[in-house]
Short mmCIF file of N, CA and C in Angstrom, two decimals:
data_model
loop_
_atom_site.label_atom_id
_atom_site.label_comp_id
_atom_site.label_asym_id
_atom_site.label_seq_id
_atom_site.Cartn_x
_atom_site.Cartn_y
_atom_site.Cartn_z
N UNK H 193 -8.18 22.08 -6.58
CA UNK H 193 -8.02 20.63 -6.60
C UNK H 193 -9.28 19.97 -6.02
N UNK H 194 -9.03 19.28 -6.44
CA UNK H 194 -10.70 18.18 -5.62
C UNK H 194 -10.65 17.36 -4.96
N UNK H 195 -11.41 17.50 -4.01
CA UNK H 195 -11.54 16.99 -2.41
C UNK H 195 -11.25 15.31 -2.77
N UNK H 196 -10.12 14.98 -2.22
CA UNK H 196 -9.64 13.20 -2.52
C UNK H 196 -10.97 12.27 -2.38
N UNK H 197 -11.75 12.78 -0.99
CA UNK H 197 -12.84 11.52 -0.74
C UNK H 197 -13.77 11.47 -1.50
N UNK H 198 -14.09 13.02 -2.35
CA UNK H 198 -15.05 12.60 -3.03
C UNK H 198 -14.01 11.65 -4.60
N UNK H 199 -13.35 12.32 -4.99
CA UNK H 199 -12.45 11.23 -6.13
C UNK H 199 -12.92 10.15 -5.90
N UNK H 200 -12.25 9.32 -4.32
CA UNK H 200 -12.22 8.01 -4.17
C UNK H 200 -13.45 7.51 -4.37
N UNK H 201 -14.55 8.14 -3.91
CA UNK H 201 -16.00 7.86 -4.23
C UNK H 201 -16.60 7.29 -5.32
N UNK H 202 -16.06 8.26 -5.96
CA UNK H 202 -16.52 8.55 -7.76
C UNK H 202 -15.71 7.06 -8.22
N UNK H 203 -14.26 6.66 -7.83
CA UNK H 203 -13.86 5.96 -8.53
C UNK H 203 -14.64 4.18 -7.66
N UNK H 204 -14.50 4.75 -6.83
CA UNK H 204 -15.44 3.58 -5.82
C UNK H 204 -16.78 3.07 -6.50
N UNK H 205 -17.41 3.92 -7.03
CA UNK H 205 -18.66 3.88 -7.47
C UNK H 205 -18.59 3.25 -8.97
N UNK H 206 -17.60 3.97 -9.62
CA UNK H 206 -17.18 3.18 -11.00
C UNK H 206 -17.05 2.08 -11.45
N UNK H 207 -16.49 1.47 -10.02
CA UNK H 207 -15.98 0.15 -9.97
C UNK H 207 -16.94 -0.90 -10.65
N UNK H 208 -17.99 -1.03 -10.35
CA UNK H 208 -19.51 -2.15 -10.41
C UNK H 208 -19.51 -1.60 -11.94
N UNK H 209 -19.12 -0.62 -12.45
CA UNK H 209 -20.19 -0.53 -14.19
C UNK H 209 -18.35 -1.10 -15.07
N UNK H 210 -18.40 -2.79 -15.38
CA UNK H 210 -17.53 -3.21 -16.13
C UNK H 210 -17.28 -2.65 -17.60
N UNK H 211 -18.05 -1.64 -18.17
CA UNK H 211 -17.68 -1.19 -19.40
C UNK H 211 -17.20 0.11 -19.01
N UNK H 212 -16.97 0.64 -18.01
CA UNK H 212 -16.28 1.78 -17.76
C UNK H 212 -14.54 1.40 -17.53
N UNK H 213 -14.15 2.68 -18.59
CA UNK H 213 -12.34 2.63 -18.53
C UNK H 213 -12.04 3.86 -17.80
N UNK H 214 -11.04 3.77 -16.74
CA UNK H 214 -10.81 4.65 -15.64
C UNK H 214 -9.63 5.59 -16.94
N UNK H 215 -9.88 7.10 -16.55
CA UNK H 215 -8.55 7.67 -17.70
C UNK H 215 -8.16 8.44 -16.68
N UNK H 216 -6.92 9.18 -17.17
CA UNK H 216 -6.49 10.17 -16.61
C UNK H 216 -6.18 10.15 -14.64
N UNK H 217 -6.17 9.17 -14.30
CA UNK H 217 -5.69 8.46 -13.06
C UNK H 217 -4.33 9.13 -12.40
N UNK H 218 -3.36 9.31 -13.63
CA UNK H 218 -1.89 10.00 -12.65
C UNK H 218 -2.18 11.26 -12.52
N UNK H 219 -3.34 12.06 -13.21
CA UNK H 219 -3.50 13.37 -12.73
C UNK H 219 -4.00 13.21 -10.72
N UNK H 220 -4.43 12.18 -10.44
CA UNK H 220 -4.41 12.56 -9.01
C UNK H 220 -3.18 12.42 -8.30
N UNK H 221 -2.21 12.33 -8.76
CA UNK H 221 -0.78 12.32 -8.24
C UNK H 221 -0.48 13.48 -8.43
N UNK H 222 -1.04 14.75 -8.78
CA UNK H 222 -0.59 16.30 -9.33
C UNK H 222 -1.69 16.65 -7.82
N UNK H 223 -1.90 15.95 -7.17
CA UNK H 223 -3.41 17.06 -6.23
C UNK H 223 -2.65 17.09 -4.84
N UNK H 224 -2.59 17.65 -4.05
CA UNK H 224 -1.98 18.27 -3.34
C UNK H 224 -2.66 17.43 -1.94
N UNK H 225 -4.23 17.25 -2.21
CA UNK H 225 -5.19 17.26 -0.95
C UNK H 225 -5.12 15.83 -0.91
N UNK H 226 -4.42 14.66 -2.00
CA UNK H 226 -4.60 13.37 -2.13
C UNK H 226 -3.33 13.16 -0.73
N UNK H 227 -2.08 13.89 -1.24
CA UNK H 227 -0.83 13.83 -0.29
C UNK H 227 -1.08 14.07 1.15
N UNK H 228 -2.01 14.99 1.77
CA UNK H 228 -2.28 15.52 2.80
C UNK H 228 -3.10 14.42 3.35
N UNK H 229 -4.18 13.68 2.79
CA UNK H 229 -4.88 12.80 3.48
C UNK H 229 -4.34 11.36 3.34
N UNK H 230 -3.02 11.40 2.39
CA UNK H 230 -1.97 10.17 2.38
C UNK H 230 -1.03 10.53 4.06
N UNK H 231 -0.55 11.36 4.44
CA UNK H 231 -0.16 11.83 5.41
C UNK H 231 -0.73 11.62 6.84
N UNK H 232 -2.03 12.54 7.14
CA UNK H 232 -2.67 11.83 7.77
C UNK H 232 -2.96 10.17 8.18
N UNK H 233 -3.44 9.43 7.22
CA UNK H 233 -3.17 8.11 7.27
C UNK H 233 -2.17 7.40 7.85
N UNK H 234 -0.54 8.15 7.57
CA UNK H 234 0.74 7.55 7.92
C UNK H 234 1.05 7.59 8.90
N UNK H 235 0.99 8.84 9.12
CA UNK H 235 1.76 9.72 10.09
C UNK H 235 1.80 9.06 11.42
N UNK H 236 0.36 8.34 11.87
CA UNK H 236 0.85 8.30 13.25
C UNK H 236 0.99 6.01 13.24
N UNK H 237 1.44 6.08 12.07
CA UNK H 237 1.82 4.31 12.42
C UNK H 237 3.22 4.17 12.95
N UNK H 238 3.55 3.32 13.99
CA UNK H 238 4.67 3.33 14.56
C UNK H 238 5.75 3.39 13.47
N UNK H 239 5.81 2.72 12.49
CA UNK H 239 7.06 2.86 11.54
C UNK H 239 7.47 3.42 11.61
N UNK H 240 6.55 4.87 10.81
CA UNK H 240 6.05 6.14 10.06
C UNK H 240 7.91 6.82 10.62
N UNK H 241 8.01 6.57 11.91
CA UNK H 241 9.41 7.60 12.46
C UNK H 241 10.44 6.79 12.26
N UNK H 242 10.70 5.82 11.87
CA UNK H 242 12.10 5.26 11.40
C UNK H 242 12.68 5.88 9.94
N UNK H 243 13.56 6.18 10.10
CA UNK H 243 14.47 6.76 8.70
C UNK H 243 14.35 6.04 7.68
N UNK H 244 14.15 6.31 6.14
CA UNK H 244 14.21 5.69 5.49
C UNK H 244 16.03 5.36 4.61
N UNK H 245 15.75 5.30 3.80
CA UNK H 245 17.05 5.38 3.00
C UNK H 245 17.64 6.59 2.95
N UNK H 246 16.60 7.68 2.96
CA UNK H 246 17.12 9.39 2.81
C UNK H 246 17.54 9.85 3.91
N UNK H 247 17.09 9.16 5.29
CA UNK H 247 17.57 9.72 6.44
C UNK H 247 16.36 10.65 6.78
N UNK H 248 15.26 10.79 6.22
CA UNK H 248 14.23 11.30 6.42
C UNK H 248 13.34 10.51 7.08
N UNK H 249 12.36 11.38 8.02
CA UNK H 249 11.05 10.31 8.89
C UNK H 249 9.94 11.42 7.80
N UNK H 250 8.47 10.40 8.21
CA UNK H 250 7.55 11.19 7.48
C UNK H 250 6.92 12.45 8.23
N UNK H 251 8.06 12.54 9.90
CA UNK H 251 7.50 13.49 10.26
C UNK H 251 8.26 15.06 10.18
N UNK H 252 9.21 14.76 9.17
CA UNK H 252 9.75 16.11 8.59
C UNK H 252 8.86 16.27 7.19
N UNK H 253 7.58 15.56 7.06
CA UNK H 253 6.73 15.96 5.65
C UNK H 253 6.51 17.79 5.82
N UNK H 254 5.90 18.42 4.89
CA UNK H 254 5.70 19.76 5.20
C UNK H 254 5.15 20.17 3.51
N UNK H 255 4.19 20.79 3.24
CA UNK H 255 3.66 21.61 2.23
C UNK H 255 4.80 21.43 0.99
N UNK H 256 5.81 22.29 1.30
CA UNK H 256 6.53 22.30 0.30
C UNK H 256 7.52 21.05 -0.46
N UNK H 257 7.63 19.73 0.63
CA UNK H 257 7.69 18.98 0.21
C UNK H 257 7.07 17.95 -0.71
N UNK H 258 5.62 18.34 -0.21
CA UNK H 258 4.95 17.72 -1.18
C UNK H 258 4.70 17.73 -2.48
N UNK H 259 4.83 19.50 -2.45
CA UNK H 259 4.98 20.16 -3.56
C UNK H 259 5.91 20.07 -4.37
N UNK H 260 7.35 19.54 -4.15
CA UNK H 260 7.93 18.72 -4.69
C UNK H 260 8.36 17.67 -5.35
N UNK H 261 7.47 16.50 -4.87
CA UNK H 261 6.81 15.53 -4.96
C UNK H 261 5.84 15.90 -6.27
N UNK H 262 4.79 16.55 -6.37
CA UNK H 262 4.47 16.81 -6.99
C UNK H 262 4.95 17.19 -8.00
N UNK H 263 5.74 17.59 -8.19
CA UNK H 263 6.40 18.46 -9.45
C UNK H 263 7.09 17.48 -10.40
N UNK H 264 7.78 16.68 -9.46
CA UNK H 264 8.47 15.84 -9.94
C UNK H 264 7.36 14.72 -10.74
N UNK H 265 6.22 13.95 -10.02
CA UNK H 265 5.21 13.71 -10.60
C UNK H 265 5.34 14.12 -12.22
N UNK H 266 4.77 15.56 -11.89
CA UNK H 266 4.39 16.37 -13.26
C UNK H 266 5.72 16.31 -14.46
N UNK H 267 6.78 16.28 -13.92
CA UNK H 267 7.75 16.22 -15.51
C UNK H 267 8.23 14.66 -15.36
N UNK H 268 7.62 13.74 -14.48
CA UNK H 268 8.13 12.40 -14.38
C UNK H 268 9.63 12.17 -14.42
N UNK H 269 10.05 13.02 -13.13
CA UNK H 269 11.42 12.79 -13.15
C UNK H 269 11.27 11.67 -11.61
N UNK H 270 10.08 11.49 -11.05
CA UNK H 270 10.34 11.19 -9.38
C UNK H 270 10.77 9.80 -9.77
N UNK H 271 11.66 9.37 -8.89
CA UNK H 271 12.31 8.00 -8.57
C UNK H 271 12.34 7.30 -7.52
N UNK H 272 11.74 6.59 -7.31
CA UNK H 272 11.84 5.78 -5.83
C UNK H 272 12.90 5.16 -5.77
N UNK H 273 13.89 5.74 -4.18
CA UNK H 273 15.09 5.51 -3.49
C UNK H 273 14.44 3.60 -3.33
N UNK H 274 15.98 3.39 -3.47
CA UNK H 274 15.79 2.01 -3.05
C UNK H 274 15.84 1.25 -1.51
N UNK H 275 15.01 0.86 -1.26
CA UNK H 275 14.40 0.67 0.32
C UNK H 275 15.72 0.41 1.13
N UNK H 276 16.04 0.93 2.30
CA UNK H 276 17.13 0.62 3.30
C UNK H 276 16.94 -1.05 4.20
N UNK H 277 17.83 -1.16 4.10
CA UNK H 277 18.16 -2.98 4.34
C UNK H 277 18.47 -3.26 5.91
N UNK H 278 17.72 -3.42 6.74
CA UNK H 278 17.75 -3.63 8.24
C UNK H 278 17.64 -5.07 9.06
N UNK H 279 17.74 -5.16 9.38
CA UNK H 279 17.52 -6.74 10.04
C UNK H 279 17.14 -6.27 11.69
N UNK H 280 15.58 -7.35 12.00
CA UNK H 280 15.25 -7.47 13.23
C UNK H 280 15.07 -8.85 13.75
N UNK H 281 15.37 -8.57 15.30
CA UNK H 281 15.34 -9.81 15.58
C UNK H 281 13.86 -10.31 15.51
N UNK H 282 14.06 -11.58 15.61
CA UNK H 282 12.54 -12.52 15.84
C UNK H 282 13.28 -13.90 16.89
N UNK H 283 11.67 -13.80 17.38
CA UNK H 283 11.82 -15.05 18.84
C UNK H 283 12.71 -15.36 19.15
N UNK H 284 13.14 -16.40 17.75
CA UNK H 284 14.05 -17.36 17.87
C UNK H 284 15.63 -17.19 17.77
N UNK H 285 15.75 -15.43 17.78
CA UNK H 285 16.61 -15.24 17.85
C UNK H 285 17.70 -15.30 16.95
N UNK H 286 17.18 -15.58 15.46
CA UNK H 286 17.31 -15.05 14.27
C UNK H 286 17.03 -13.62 13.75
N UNK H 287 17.40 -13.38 12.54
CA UNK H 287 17.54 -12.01 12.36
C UNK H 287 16.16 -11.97 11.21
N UNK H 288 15.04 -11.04 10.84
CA UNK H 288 14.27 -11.00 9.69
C UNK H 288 14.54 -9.94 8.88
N UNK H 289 15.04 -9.70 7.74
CA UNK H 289 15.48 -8.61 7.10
C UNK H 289 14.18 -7.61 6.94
N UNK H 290 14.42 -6.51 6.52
CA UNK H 290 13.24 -5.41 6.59
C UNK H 290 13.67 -4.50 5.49
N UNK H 291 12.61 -4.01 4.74
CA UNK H 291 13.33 -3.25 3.79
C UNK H 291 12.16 -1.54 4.50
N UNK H 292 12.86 -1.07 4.22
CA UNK H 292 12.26 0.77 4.87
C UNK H 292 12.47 1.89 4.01
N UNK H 293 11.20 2.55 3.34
CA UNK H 293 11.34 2.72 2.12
C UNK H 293 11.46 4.76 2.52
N UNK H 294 11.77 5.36 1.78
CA UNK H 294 11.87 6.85 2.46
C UNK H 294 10.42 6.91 2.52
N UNK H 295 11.05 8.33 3.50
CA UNK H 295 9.37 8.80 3.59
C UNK H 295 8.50 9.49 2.45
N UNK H 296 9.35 9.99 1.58
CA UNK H 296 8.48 10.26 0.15
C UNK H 296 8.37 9.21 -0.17
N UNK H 297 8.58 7.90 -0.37
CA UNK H 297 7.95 7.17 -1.05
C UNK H 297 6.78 6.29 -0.50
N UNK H 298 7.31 5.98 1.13
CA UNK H 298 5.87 5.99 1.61
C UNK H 298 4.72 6.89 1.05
N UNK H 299 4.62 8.09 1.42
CA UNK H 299 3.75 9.32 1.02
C UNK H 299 3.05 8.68 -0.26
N UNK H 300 3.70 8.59 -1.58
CA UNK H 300 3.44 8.24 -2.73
C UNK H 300 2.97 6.89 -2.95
N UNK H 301 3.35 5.88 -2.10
CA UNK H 301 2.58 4.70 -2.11
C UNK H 301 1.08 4.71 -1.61
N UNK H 302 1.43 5.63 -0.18
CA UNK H 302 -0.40 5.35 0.21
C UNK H 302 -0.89 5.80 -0.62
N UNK H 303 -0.18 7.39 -1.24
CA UNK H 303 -1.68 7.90 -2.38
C UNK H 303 -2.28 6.92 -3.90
N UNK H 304 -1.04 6.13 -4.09
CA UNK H 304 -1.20 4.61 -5.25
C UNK H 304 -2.23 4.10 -4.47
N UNK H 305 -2.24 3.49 -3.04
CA UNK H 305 -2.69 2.53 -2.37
C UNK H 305 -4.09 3.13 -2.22
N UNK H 306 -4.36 4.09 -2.13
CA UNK H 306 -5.96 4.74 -1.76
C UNK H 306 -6.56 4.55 -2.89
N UNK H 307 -5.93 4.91 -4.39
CA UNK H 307 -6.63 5.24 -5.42
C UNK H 307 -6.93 3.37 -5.80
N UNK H 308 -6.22 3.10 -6.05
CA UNK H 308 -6.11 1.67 -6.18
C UNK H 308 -7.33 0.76 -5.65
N UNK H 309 -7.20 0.61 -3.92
CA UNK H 309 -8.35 0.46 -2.92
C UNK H 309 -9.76 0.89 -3.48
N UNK H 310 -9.48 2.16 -4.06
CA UNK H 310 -11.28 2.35 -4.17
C UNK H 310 -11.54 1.71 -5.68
N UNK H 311 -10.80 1.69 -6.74
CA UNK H 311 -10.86 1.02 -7.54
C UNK H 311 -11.87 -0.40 -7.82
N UNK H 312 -10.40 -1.63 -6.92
CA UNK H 312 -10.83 -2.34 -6.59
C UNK H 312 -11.78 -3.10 -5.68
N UNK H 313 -11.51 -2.38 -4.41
CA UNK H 313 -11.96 -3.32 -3.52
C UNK H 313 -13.72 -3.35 -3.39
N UNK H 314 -14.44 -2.26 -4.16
CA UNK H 314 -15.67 -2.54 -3.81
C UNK H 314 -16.14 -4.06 -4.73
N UNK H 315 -15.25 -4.57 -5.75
CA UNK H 315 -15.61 -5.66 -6.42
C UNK H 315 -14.60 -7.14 -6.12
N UNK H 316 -13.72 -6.82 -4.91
CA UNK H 316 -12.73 -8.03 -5.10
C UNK H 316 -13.84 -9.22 -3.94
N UNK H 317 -13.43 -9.80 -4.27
CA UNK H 317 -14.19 -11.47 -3.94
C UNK H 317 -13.77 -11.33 -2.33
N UNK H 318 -15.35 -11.96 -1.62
CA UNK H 318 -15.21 -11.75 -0.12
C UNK H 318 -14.23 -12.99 0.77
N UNK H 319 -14.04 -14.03 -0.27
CA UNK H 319 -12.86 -15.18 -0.65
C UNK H 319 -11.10 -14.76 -0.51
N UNK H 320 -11.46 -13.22 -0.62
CA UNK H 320 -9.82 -12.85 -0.71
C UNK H 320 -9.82 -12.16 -0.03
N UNK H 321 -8.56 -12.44 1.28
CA UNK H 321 -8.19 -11.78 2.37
C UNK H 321 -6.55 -11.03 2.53
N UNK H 322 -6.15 -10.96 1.40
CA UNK H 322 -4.72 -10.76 1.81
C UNK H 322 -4.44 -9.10 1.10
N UNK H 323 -3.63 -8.84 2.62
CA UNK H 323 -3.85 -7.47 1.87
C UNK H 323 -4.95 -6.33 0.97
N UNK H 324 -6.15 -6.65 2.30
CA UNK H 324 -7.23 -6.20 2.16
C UNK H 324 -7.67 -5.56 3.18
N UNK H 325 -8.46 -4.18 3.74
CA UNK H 325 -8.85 -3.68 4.66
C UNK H 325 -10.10 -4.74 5.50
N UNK H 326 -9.51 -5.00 6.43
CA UNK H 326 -10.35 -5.76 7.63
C UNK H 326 -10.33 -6.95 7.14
N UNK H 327 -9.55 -7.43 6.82
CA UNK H 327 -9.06 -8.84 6.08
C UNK H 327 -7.71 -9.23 6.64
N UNK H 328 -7.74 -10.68 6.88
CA UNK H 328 -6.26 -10.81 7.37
C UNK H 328 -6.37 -12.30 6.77
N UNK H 329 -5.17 -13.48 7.53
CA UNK H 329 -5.01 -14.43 7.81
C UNK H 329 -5.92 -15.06 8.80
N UNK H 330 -6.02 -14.28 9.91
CA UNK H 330 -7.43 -14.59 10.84
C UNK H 330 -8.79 -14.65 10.32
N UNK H 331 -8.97 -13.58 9.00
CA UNK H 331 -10.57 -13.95 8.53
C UNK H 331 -10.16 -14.97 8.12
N UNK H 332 -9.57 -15.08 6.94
CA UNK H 332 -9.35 -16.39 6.25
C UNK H 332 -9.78 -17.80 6.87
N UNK H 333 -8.37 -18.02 8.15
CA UNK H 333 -8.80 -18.95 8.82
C UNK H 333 -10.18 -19.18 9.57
N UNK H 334 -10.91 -17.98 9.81
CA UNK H 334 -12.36 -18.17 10.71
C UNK H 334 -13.23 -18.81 9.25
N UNK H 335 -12.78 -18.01 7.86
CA UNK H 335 -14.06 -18.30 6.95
C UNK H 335 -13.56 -19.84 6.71
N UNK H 336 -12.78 -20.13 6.77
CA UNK H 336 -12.66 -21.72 6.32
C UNK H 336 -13.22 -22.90 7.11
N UNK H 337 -13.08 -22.22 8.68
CA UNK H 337 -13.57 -23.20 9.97
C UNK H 337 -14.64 -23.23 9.89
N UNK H 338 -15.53 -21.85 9.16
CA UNK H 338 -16.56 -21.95 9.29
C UNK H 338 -17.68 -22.91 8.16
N UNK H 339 -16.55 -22.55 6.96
CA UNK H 339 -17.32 -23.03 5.88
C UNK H 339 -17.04 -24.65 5.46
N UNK H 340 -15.88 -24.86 6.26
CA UNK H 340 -15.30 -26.57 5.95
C UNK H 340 -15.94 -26.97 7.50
N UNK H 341 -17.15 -27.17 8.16
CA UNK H 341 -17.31 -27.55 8.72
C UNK H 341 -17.34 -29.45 9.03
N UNK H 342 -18.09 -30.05 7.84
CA UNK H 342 -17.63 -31.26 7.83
C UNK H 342 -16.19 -31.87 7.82
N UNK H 343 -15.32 -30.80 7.47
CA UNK H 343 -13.86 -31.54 7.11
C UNK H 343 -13.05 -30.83 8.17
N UNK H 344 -11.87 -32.15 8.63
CA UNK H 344 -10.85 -31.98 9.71
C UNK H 344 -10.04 -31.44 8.81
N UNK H 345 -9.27 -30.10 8.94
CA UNK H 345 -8.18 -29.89 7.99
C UNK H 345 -6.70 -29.23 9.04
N UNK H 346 -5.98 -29.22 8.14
CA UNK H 346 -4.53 -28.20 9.01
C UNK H 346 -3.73 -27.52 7.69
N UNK H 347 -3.33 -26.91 7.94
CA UNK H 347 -2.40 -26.02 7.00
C UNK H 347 -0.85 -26.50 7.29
N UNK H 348 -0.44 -26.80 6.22
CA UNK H 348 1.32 -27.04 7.00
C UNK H 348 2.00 -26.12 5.45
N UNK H 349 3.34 -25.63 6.35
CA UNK H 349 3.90 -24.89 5.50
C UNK H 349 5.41 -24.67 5.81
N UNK H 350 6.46 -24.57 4.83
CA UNK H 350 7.41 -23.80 5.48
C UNK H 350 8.27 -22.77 3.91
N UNK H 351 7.68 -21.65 4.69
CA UNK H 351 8.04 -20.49 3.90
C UNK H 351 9.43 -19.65 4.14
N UNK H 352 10.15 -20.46 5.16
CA UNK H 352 11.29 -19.82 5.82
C UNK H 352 11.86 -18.65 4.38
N UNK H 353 11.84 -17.71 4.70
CA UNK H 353 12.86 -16.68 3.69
C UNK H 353 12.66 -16.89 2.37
N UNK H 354 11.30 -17.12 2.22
CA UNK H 354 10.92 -17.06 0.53
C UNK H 354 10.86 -16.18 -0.55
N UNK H 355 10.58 -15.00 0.06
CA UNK H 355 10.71 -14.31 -1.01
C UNK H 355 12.44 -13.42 -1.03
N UNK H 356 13.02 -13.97 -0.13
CA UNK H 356 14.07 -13.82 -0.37
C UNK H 356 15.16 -15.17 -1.41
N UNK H 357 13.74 -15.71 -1.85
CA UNK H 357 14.65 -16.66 -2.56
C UNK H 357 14.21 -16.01 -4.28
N UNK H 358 12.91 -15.49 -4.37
CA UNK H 358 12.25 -14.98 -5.94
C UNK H 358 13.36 -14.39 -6.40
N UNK H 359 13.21 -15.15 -7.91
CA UNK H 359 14.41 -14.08 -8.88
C UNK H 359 13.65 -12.81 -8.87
N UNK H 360 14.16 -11.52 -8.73
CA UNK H 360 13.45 -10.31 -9.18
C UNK H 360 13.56 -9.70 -10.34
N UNK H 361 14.28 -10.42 -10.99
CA UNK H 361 14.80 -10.14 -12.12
C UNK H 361 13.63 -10.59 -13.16
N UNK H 362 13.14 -11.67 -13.15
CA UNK H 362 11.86 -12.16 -13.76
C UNK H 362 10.66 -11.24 -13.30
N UNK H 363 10.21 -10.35 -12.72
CA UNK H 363 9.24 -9.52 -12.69
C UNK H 363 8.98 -7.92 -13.44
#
Protein backbone atom coordinates (compact mmCIF):
# COMPACT_ATOMS: atom_id res chain seq x y z
CA UNK A 1 0.00 0.00 0.00
CA UNK A 2 1.28 3.53 -0.28
CA UNK A 3 2.46 5.65 2.29
CA UNK A 4 -0.97 8.10 2.82
CA UNK A 5 1.38 11.36 3.10
CA UNK A 6 2.92 10.87 0.15
CA UNK A 7 -0.89 10.22 -1.68
CA UNK A 8 -2.00 13.37 0.10
CA UNK A 9 0.95 15.14 -1.49
CA UNK A 10 0.52 13.97 -4.90
CA UNK A 11 -3.15 14.90 -4.62
CA UNK A 12 -2.13 18.26 -2.86
CA UNK A 13 0.05 19.04 -5.66
CA UNK A 14 -2.68 18.21 -8.30
CA UNK A 15 -4.78 20.56 -6.98
CA UNK A 16 -3.21 24.00 -8.89
CA UNK A 17 -3.15 22.03 -12.57
CA UNK A 18 -7.26 22.77 -13.35
CA UNK A 19 -7.25 20.35 -16.33
CA UNK A 20 -6.36 17.52 -14.17
CA UNK A 21 -9.38 14.88 -13.26
CA UNK A 22 -8.64 13.10 -9.93
CA UNK A 23 -9.67 9.02 -10.80
CA UNK A 24 -9.73 6.19 -8.88
CA UNK A 25 -10.02 8.13 -5.37
CA UNK A 26 -12.18 5.21 -3.42
CA UNK A 27 -9.26 2.97 -4.02
CA UNK A 28 -7.67 4.91 -1.02
CA UNK A 29 -10.45 3.70 1.14
CA UNK A 30 -9.02 -0.09 0.35
CA UNK A 31 -5.33 1.18 2.08
CA UNK A 32 -4.92 0.15 5.33
CA UNK A 33 -2.03 2.97 6.19
CA UNK A 34 -4.80 5.83 5.22
CA UNK A 35 -6.99 4.20 8.44
CA UNK A 36 -3.95 4.06 10.74
CA UNK A 37 -2.97 7.72 10.22
CA UNK A 38 -6.96 8.49 10.30
CA UNK A 39 -6.59 6.93 13.86
CA UNK A 40 -3.78 8.56 15.00
CA UNK A 41 -5.36 11.90 14.22
CA UNK A 42 -8.56 10.83 16.37
CA UNK A 43 -7.58 8.98 18.84
CA UNK A 44 -6.48 11.33 21.31
CA UNK A 45 -9.50 14.20 20.81
CA UNK A 46 -11.55 14.28 23.89
CA UNK A 47 -14.72 12.97 22.08
CA UNK A 48 -12.80 10.22 20.43
CA UNK A 49 -13.97 8.02 24.03
CA UNK A 50 -17.64 8.65 24.06
CA UNK A 51 -19.72 5.70 22.61
CA UNK A 52 -21.12 6.02 19.52
CA UNK A 53 -24.39 4.49 18.39
CA UNK A 54 -22.55 0.92 18.37
CA UNK A 55 -21.52 1.26 21.89
CA UNK A 56 -18.07 1.33 20.58
CA UNK A 57 -15.17 4.14 21.51
CA UNK A 58 -12.40 4.58 18.85
CA UNK A 59 -10.30 3.23 21.44
CA UNK A 60 -11.38 -0.42 20.92
CA UNK A 61 -10.02 0.38 17.00
CA UNK A 62 -7.48 -2.58 16.30
CA UNK A 63 -5.94 -3.97 12.82
CA UNK A 64 -8.55 -6.26 12.23
CA UNK A 65 -11.14 -3.89 12.51
CA UNK A 66 -10.03 -1.92 10.09
CA UNK A 67 -9.66 -4.59 8.01
CA UNK A 68 -13.11 -4.88 8.12
CA UNK A 69 -13.86 -1.67 7.32
CA UNK A 70 -12.04 -2.22 4.56
CA UNK A 71 -13.62 -5.05 3.14
CA UNK A 72 -16.73 -3.79 3.44
CA UNK A 73 -15.37 -0.65 1.45
CA UNK A 74 -14.31 -3.21 -1.22
CA UNK A 75 -17.85 -5.05 -1.92
CA UNK A 76 -19.64 -1.64 -0.87
CA UNK A 77 -21.68 -3.14 1.60
CA UNK A 78 -20.32 -0.42 4.55
CA UNK A 79 -23.20 1.67 5.99
CA UNK A 80 -22.98 4.43 8.23
CA UNK A 81 -24.95 3.77 11.66
CA UNK A 82 -27.07 6.61 12.24
CA UNK A 83 -25.48 9.14 14.71
CA UNK A 84 -26.69 8.66 18.54
CA UNK A 85 -28.93 11.59 19.78
CA UNK A 86 -27.60 13.21 23.16
CA UNK A 87 -28.34 16.42 24.60
CA UNK A 88 -25.79 18.77 26.58
CA UNK A 89 -26.22 21.29 28.69
CA UNK A 90 -25.22 24.94 27.71
CA UNK A 91 -24.86 28.13 30.07
CA UNK A 92 -28.12 28.95 30.01
CA UNK A 93 -29.14 25.99 31.09
CA UNK A 94 -30.82 24.71 28.11
CA UNK A 95 -30.16 21.53 26.56
CA UNK A 96 -27.93 21.48 22.83
CA UNK A 97 -28.61 18.28 21.03
CA UNK A 98 -25.41 16.36 19.77
CA UNK A 99 -25.36 13.81 17.32
CA UNK A 100 -22.17 11.02 18.01
CA UNK A 101 -21.40 9.10 15.18
CA UNK A 102 -19.69 5.34 15.85
CA UNK A 103 -16.34 5.00 15.94
CA UNK A 104 -16.08 3.34 12.49
CA UNK A 105 -17.57 6.00 11.07
CA UNK A 106 -15.58 8.53 12.63
CA UNK A 107 -12.44 6.42 11.34
CA UNK A 108 -13.99 6.65 7.75
CA UNK A 109 -14.82 10.25 7.85
CA UNK A 110 -11.32 11.51 8.79
CA UNK A 111 -9.92 9.27 5.99
CA UNK A 112 -12.88 11.27 3.44
CA UNK A 113 -11.73 14.39 5.42
CA UNK A 114 -7.81 14.03 4.72
CA UNK A 115 -8.27 13.06 1.12
CA UNK A 116 -10.69 15.77 0.52
CA UNK A 117 -8.38 18.54 2.55
CA UNK A 118 -5.53 17.88 0.29
CA UNK A 119 -7.65 18.10 -2.67
CA UNK A 120 -9.00 21.23 -1.90
CA UNK A 121 -7.54 23.27 0.42
CA UNK A 122 -4.27 24.15 -1.32
CA UNK A 123 -6.73 26.25 -3.78
CA UNK A 124 -9.76 27.35 -1.49
CA UNK A 125 -9.89 31.25 -1.14
CA UNK A 126 -7.91 32.79 1.93
CA UNK A 127 -11.66 34.64 2.28
CA UNK A 128 -12.98 31.27 3.53
CA UNK A 129 -12.73 30.32 7.04
CA UNK A 130 -15.21 27.79 7.96
CA UNK A 131 -14.28 24.56 8.48
CA UNK A 132 -10.84 24.99 7.42
CA UNK A 133 -7.46 24.07 9.14
CA UNK A 134 -6.27 27.20 11.18
CA UNK A 135 -9.34 28.98 10.18
CA UNK A 136 -12.12 29.76 12.42
CA UNK A 137 -14.75 32.46 13.21
CA UNK A 138 -11.87 34.34 15.00
CA UNK A 139 -9.81 34.63 11.64
CA UNK A 140 -12.75 35.72 9.97
CA UNK A 141 -13.58 38.28 12.45
CA UNK A 142 -9.70 39.58 12.77
CA UNK A 143 -9.66 39.59 8.65
CA UNK A 144 -12.68 41.82 8.51
CA UNK A 145 -11.44 44.33 11.43
CA UNK A 146 -8.65 44.39 9.64
CA UNK A 147 -9.72 44.90 6.19
CA UNK A 148 -13.06 47.11 6.95
CA UNK A 149 -10.99 49.47 8.63
CA UNK A 150 -12.85 52.64 7.57
CA UNK A 151 -16.27 51.07 8.43
CA UNK A 152 -18.02 50.72 12.00
CA UNK A 153 -19.73 47.35 11.58
CA UNK A 154 -21.49 44.52 14.04
CA UNK A 155 -22.80 41.24 13.14
CA UNK A 156 -26.29 40.50 14.60
CA UNK A 157 -27.82 37.16 14.34
CA UNK A 158 -30.11 34.67 15.78
CA UNK A 159 -29.53 31.16 14.71
CA UNK A 160 -31.16 29.58 17.79
CA UNK A 161 -31.61 25.68 16.58
CA UNK A 162 -31.30 26.15 12.90
CA UNK A 163 -30.31 23.50 11.50
CA UNK A 164 -32.54 21.75 13.46
CA UNK A 165 -35.14 23.49 11.60
CA UNK A 166 -33.53 22.31 7.59
CA UNK A 167 -35.81 19.92 5.81
CA UNK A 168 -33.29 16.99 5.27
CA UNK A 169 -35.29 15.58 3.13
CA UNK A 170 -34.47 18.27 0.38
CA UNK A 171 -30.71 17.35 0.38
Amino acid sequence: MRNPTIVLEILSEKSDDSSYKYKRLYRNLYNREFYCQAYLNIHANKGSMTPGSDNETIDGMSLKRMDNIIASMKDHSYQPEPARRTYIPRKDGKLRPLGIQSADDKLVQEVVRMILEAMYEPTSSENSHGFRPEKSCHTALSQIQNSFTGVRWFVEGDIEKCFDSFDTMCW
